[in-house]
Amino acid sequence: MGLFIAQILTGLANAGALFMVASGLSLIFGVTRVVNFAHGSFYMLGAYVGYSLMQVLPGMVGFWGAILLAGIIVGLIGVIVEICVLRPVYSAPELFQLVATFGVILVIQDLALMIWGPQDLLGPRAPGLKGVIRIMGEPVPQYDIALIVITPFVAFALWYLITKTRIGTLVRAATQDREMVSALGVNQAWLFTGVFFLGCALAGLGGALQLPKGGADLLMDFTILGSVFVVVVIGGMGSLPGAYLAAVIISVLNVFGVTYAPQSTLVLMFLVMVVVLMFRPFGLLGKEEVAGEHGQVGEPERPIKPAGNRIRLLVAAGLLILGLLPLYSGNFAVVLVTDILIFCLFAASLHFMLGQGGLVSFGHAAFFGGGAYAAALFVTYADTPMELALVLAPICAGLAAIVIGWVCLRSTGVYFAMLTLAFGQLLWSLAFQWGDVTGGDDGLVNIWPSDWASDNSVYYYIAFFLCTGGILLLRQAAHAPFGYAMRAARDSARQAEAMGINTKRIQLVAFTFAGIMAGLAGGLFVFSKGSIFPNELETARSFDALIVVFLGGVKTLSGGWVGAAFFEGIKDYLTRFEYWRFALGLSIIVVVILGPEGIVGSLRKAGERFGLLKVPEDAK
Amino acid sequence: MLEVKGVNSFYGKAHVLNDMNFEVAAGTVVALLGRNGAGKTTTMKSIMQMVRPRSGSIIYKGHDITTWPSHKVARNGLGYVPEERRIFTQLTVLENLEVGRQPPRDGCTTWTDEMVFDLFPNLAERRNNRGKALSGGEQQMLTIARTLMGNPAFILLDEPSEGIAPVIVEQMARVILQLKSEGLTVLLSEQNLHFAQAVADGVVIIEHGTQKFVGTLSDLQAQPDIRDQYLSV
Ligand SMILES: Nc1ncnc2c1ncn2[C@@H]1O[C@H](COP(=O)(O)OP(=O)(O)O)[C@@H](O)[C@H]1O
Ligand SMILES: [Mg+2]
């Protein structure tokens, strides 16, 4: 009994930071409609800044003052980010905003590395609260009790601010109808900035408050992000009580999970979320969200056309050069281009459902890694030959896509995105925690191609044919009537339904098709590397694909593989620099703001300007 | 007081307003008339800069406001009352008024909650109810009341009589006349003359975004063929 109560108390204490970060995210989303992916980074900054302040401010006052100051400083950093990065992209489609905030994550990661170094920092203990108290014989840290008391105060202050003050009234009004609020004389820009300050300050406060429990490290940003999404989704986007409730549920669950089912804590969290969403698609206390629109920047999307002769010639020449590669270049290039081809197929599959279907998935790595793991498991446990494993990998990924797609497609917009992310995390947790089968962190090794294909050049040809074939197939599907139906469902679901298109079914088929192709890429990947580790399932991998698609150009047909080839090509070079994340993050932000058409779109424009390409009649 | 000069507005590629030109003199009520889809709402949004005119200009009290952000337009005394009762349904009546509240402005009535409730007694009883609990007529009153809290010198009323009960329509007409007598200038839009002829001094008729008639109410009444051609009955 004592242990039980002690564990509940620990859970409640852990819920504090989680609640603060989640409510900040929720607030920002409510008013600005931006899902701030960098929110975990502000949490991390809160911890680091708090740590540094505690080094210089002495005693009890210093400790608590440092926490408060950390919140304010992080809030101000948030203001800088809002003004410089988000203001220019508020009117852009969701994806652009998400990618921009992702750029912020990279920049903050490297800034933290520069300032605080790579080693984990041990948080100082709170002066005067270093001991434990005994509850029915079980020790409970005094600081935990302090957190349990503080959190409701913060929650209450927040509630008071939102429901009882003029600022709060404006925030709630803006959550419902921003345009109207500004027509009534309220300066939206500053309201957004204010909300961003508040949301980021909350994240920073959460990060600083958990210092004595968890310290500060460079992985905090992504670690908290998954939990925060789960909390926000379970509690309901935009609901403060919901965020508190969900934070408590998840934290308590985690504490019990660690004791009774240490293998499955992460999985448990996502299972709870899926169950909640099955019954309450908008969370426990949430309200229905208006689906995020697939907005357009600049000129409207051009109709899809078969490639012109000049382009075809270029592509044929490119394929020829690639096809003859092993004849004129060394082993290194062959292996590198194999990797690039595989990544191109993976990116093209995401681009297909994102560009054509408007389905912004944050968990596409689930199918890439899923296909890879499927192949690896078959080889390891059933001695399956490579040929068969390469067939089974896309099939398994496709089956997973049917199930995951069926659940996720019940929601739209940001909820869809967060659900796919959560499922990606779920598969990752499975691979990571189910060590007996998947090898856990050590992965699965010795997955080599069949003898006849073991030569790098031969394997190169396998990858070459399967990847280009897959990419052409995806392209074919975009030109087929199926592609029209997808675009119709993307641009106006209601109109498409009226035309007799079953939009949900179309989307599920598209999702599954994309999953199959990603699975094929995964299968090819595992045989090229000879091993597979959980990081191929990570959210970061899904983000890689998203960024690549984005850099290539969402609104173009070939943006996916072009972006992938470019990115994978320069990655080797780029990652030699110590602070390459900083550079990459910054360039992403610049691209979002200045060149949202991506590489392909910009090339096309340049080509048209210099008369190399014809401008289509309807685009004049 | 307000001049609309050669305004052209677009939604994407759709050319919705075509060279609009009219004036509203201080202290008058002008009715902007036209059928559904004629471009009345777009005209009002263009004045408020919620839709940016692609060419032409809006002159208010001698200032060219064409590039101002909407909140600045509102802060300079132009109050917009949207169609379809866009109130904040999750907020109470008092909170809705709070959102509209602005500092006092020279030469304009400074409205308080109680003054607004005197004008719309129905709202007084419901001050702590959420917007979504109000009836259609009460919601319409709240949109007007909310805009009055900004102490405007000029209000834009978009189809105030649309879809509300006849008794309340009469009450609206009385309110508009009262506001006018207190010195407020009004531009209101309607689909027919029915409500407008009770309150308007001047009339502007538009169809397909093009201005078809500008004149006084009596001018229009002398030309029944124009009325029949461009307005619904
Ligand atoms: N947000 C919008 N996007 C595209 N077209 C619009 C939009 N709003 C209105 N329109 C079109 O502009 C025209 C004028 O609309 P509106 O100004 O609302 O007319 P009214 O208020 O007179 O009914 C209509 O043809 C309408 O379909
Ligand atoms: Mg209208």
mmCIF file of C-alpha atoms in Angstrom, chain A residues 132-278:
data_model
loop_
_atom_site.group_PDB
_atom_site.id
_atom_site.type_symbol
_atom_site.label_atom_id
_atom_site.label_comp_id
_atom_site.label_asym_id
_atom_site.label_seq_id
_atom_site.Cartn_x
_atom_site.Cartn_y
_atom_site.Cartn_z
ATOM 1 C CA VAL A 132 12.895 12.512 1.853
ATOM 2 C CA ILE A 133 9.743 12.122 3.849
ATOM 3 C CA ARG A 134 8.349 8.721 4.721
ATOM 4 C CA ILE A 135 4.825 7.829 3.716
ATOM 5 C CA MET A 136 3.818 4.496 5.267
ATOM 6 C CA GLY A 137 7.481 3.667 5.413
ATOM 7 C CA GLU A 138 8.190 4.482 1.778
ATOM 8 C CA PRO A 139 10.610 7.318 1.022
ATOM 9 C CA VAL A 140 9.275 10.157 -1.098
ATOM 10 C CA PRO A 141 11.682 12.973 -2.026
ATOM 11 C CA GLN A 142 10.698 16.299 -0.518
ATOM 12 C CA TYR A 143 11.233 17.928 -3.880
ATOM 13 C CA ASP A 144 8.554 15.656 -5.354
ATOM 14 C CA ILE A 145 6.111 16.912 -2.765
ATOM 15 C CA ALA A 146 7.075 20.468 -3.648
ATOM 16 C CA LEU A 147 6.376 19.766 -7.319
ATOM 17 C CA ILE A 148 3.019 18.209 -6.508
ATOM 18 C CA VAL A 149 2.075 21.383 -4.658
ATOM 19 C CA ILE A 150 3.504 23.812 -7.198
ATOM 20 C CA THR A 151 1.928 22.344 -10.317
ATOM 21 C CA PRO A 152 -1.680 23.045 -9.353
ATOM 22 C CA PHE A 153 -0.674 26.612 -8.518
ATOM 23 C CA VAL A 154 0.811 27.076 -11.948
ATOM 24 C CA ALA A 155 -2.255 25.456 -13.474
ATOM 25 C CA PHE A 156 -4.502 27.732 -11.446
ATOM 26 C CA ALA A 157 -2.557 30.861 -12.382
ATOM 27 C CA LEU A 158 -2.790 29.855 -16.001
ATOM 28 C CA TRP A 159 -6.477 29.162 -15.723
ATOM 29 C CA TYR A 160 -7.002 32.522 -14.062
ATOM 30 C CA LEU A 161 -5.047 34.311 -16.744
ATOM 31 C CA ILE A 162 -6.993 32.636 -19.522
ATOM 32 C CA THR A 163 -10.493 32.895 -18.102
ATOM 33 C CA LYS A 164 -10.463 36.017 -15.960
ATOM 34 C CA THR A 165 -8.274 38.627 -17.633
ATOM 35 C CA ARG A 166 -8.669 40.721 -20.748
ATOM 36 C CA ILE A 167 -5.613 39.119 -22.330
ATOM 37 C CA GLY A 168 -7.092 35.701 -21.699
ATOM 38 C CA THR A 169 -10.415 36.743 -23.185
ATOM 39 C CA LEU A 170 -8.646 37.956 -26.300
ATOM 40 C CA VAL A 171 -6.687 34.718 -26.488
ATOM 41 C CA ARG A 172 -9.858 32.645 -26.285
ATOM 42 C CA ALA A 173 -11.596 34.832 -28.836
ATOM 43 C CA ALA A 174 -8.611 34.519 -31.189
ATOM 44 C CA THR A 175 -8.652 30.755 -30.765
ATOM 45 C CA GLN A 176 -12.104 30.809 -32.314
ATOM 46 C CA ASP A 177 -11.901 33.588 -34.921
ATOM 47 C CA ARG A 178 -8.644 35.452 -35.449
ATOM 48 C CA GLU A 179 -9.839 37.590 -38.326
ATOM 49 C CA MET A 180 -12.760 38.935 -36.324
ATOM 50 C CA VAL A 181 -10.551 39.771 -33.355
ATOM 51 C CA SER A 182 -8.345 41.919 -35.500
ATOM 52 C CA ALA A 183 -11.337 43.570 -37.181
ATOM 53 C CA LEU A 184 -12.337 44.608 -33.649
ATOM 54 C CA GLY A 185 -9.093 46.508 -33.262
ATOM 55 C CA VAL A 186 -6.813 43.972 -31.605
ATOM 56 C CA ASN A 187 -3.299 43.755 -32.985
ATOM 57 C CA GLN A 188 -3.067 40.078 -33.846
ATOM 58 C CA ALA A 189 0.669 40.106 -34.357
ATOM 59 C CA TRP A 190 1.331 41.098 -30.761
ATOM 60 C CA LEU A 191 -1.299 38.754 -29.446
ATOM 61 C CA PHE A 192 0.482 35.903 -31.232
ATOM 62 C CA THR A 193 3.822 37.028 -29.880
ATOM 63 C CA GLY A 194 2.393 37.266 -26.378
ATOM 64 C CA VAL A 195 0.960 33.781 -26.566
ATOM 65 C CA PHE A 196 4.243 32.472 -27.884
ATOM 66 C CA PHE A 197 6.050 34.073 -24.983
ATOM 67 C CA LEU A 198 3.673 32.477 -22.522
ATOM 68 C CA GLY A 199 3.814 29.042 -24.150
ATOM 69 C CA CYS A 200 7.604 29.005 -24.368
ATOM 70 C CA ALA A 201 7.986 30.378 -20.854
ATOM 71 C CA LEU A 202 5.862 27.474 -19.619
ATOM 72 C CA ALA A 203 8.085 25.007 -21.447
ATOM 73 C CA GLY A 204 11.176 26.669 -20.004
ATOM 74 C CA LEU A 205 9.673 26.621 -16.542
ATOM 75 C CA GLY A 206 8.943 22.911 -16.922
ATOM 76 C CA GLY A 207 12.504 22.247 -17.999
ATOM 77 C CA ALA A 208 13.990 24.199 -15.101
ATOM 78 C CA LEU A 209 11.643 22.687 -12.543
ATOM 79 C CA GLN A 210 12.625 19.140 -13.384
ATOM 80 C CA LEU A 211 16.366 19.887 -13.046
ATOM 81 C CA PRO A 212 16.799 18.287 -9.599
ATOM 82 C CA LYS A 213 15.064 15.161 -10.883
ATOM 83 C CA GLY A 214 16.417 14.766 -14.387
ATOM 84 C CA GLY A 215 19.207 17.229 -15.042
ATOM 85 C CA ALA A 216 19.864 18.547 -18.531
ATOM 86 C CA ASP A 217 20.988 16.719 -21.662
ATOM 87 C CA LEU A 218 20.872 17.166 -25.402
ATOM 88 C CA LEU A 219 18.234 14.503 -26.007
ATOM 89 C CA MET A 220 15.589 16.095 -23.805
ATOM 90 C CA ASP A 221 13.940 17.890 -26.699
ATOM 91 C CA PHE A 222 12.871 14.804 -28.615
ATOM 92 C CA THR A 223 12.264 12.675 -25.541
ATOM 93 C CA ILE A 224 9.649 15.025 -24.175
ATOM 94 C CA LEU A 225 8.081 15.752 -27.544
ATOM 95 C CA GLY A 226 6.593 12.272 -27.949
ATOM 96 C CA SER A 227 5.060 12.363 -24.460
ATOM 97 C CA VAL A 228 3.824 15.897 -24.951
ATOM 98 C CA PHE A 229 2.003 14.944 -28.143
ATOM 99 C CA VAL A 230 0.459 11.992 -26.409
ATOM 100 C CA VAL A 231 -0.669 14.236 -23.551
ATOM 101 C CA VAL A 232 -2.089 16.857 -25.853
ATOM 102 C CA VAL A 233 -3.878 14.295 -27.982
ATOM 103 C CA ILE A 234 -5.291 12.410 -25.009
ATOM 104 C CA GLY A 235 -6.295 15.552 -23.133
ATOM 105 C CA GLY A 236 -7.648 17.333 -26.167
ATOM 106 C CA MET A 237 -5.893 20.087 -28.080
ATOM 107 C CA GLY A 238 -6.620 23.444 -26.493
ATOM 108 C CA SER A 239 -7.937 22.142 -23.175
ATOM 109 C CA LEU A 240 -5.951 23.083 -20.046
ATOM 110 C CA PRO A 241 -7.783 20.725 -17.684
ATOM 111 C CA GLY A 242 -7.418 18.057 -20.337
ATOM 112 C CA ALA A 243 -3.671 18.614 -20.479
ATOM 113 C CA TYR A 244 -3.405 18.313 -16.693
ATOM 114 C CA LEU A 245 -5.530 15.180 -16.559
ATOM 115 C CA ALA A 246 -3.627 13.519 -19.369
ATOM 116 C CA ALA A 247 -0.239 14.515 -17.928
ATOM 117 C CA VAL A 248 -1.199 12.877 -14.635
ATOM 118 C CA ILE A 249 -2.515 9.748 -16.343
ATOM 119 C CA ILE A 250 0.591 9.326 -18.474
ATOM 120 C CA SER A 251 3.031 10.062 -15.664
ATOM 121 C CA VAL A 252 1.379 7.728 -13.169
ATOM 122 C CA LEU A 253 1.126 5.063 -15.824
ATOM 123 C CA ASN A 254 4.820 5.446 -16.551
ATOM 124 C CA VAL A 255 5.813 5.063 -12.928
ATOM 125 C CA PHE A 256 3.777 1.882 -12.586
ATOM 126 C CA GLY A 257 5.031 0.678 -15.938
ATOM 127 C CA VAL A 258 8.622 0.994 -14.811
ATOM 128 C CA THR A 259 7.893 -1.180 -11.796
ATOM 129 C CA TYR A 260 5.644 -3.827 -13.251
ATOM 130 C CA ALA A 261 6.343 -3.941 -16.963
ATOM 131 C CA PRO A 262 9.687 -2.281 -17.579
ATOM 132 C CA GLN A 263 9.788 -3.668 -21.117
ATOM 133 C CA SER A 264 6.711 -1.880 -22.255
ATOM 134 C CA THR A 265 6.513 1.587 -20.704
ATOM 135 C CA LEU A 266 6.695 3.433 -23.989
ATOM 136 C CA VAL A 267 4.355 1.073 -25.760
ATOM 137 C CA LEU A 268 1.878 1.396 -22.910
ATOM 138 C CA MET A 269 1.662 5.139 -23.292
ATOM 139 C CA PHE A 270 0.844 4.925 -26.978
ATOM 140 C CA LEU A 271 -1.647 2.145 -26.470
ATOM 141 C CA VAL A 272 -3.548 4.315 -24.010
ATOM 142 C CA MET A 273 -3.587 7.074 -26.558
ATOM 143 C CA VAL A 274 -4.893 4.875 -29.327
ATOM 144 C CA VAL A 275 -7.649 3.548 -27.093
ATOM 145 C CA VAL A 276 -8.682 7.051 -26.023
ATOM 146 C CA LEU A 277 -8.773 8.208 -29.604
ATOM 147 C CA MET A 278 -10.878 5.283 -30.728
#
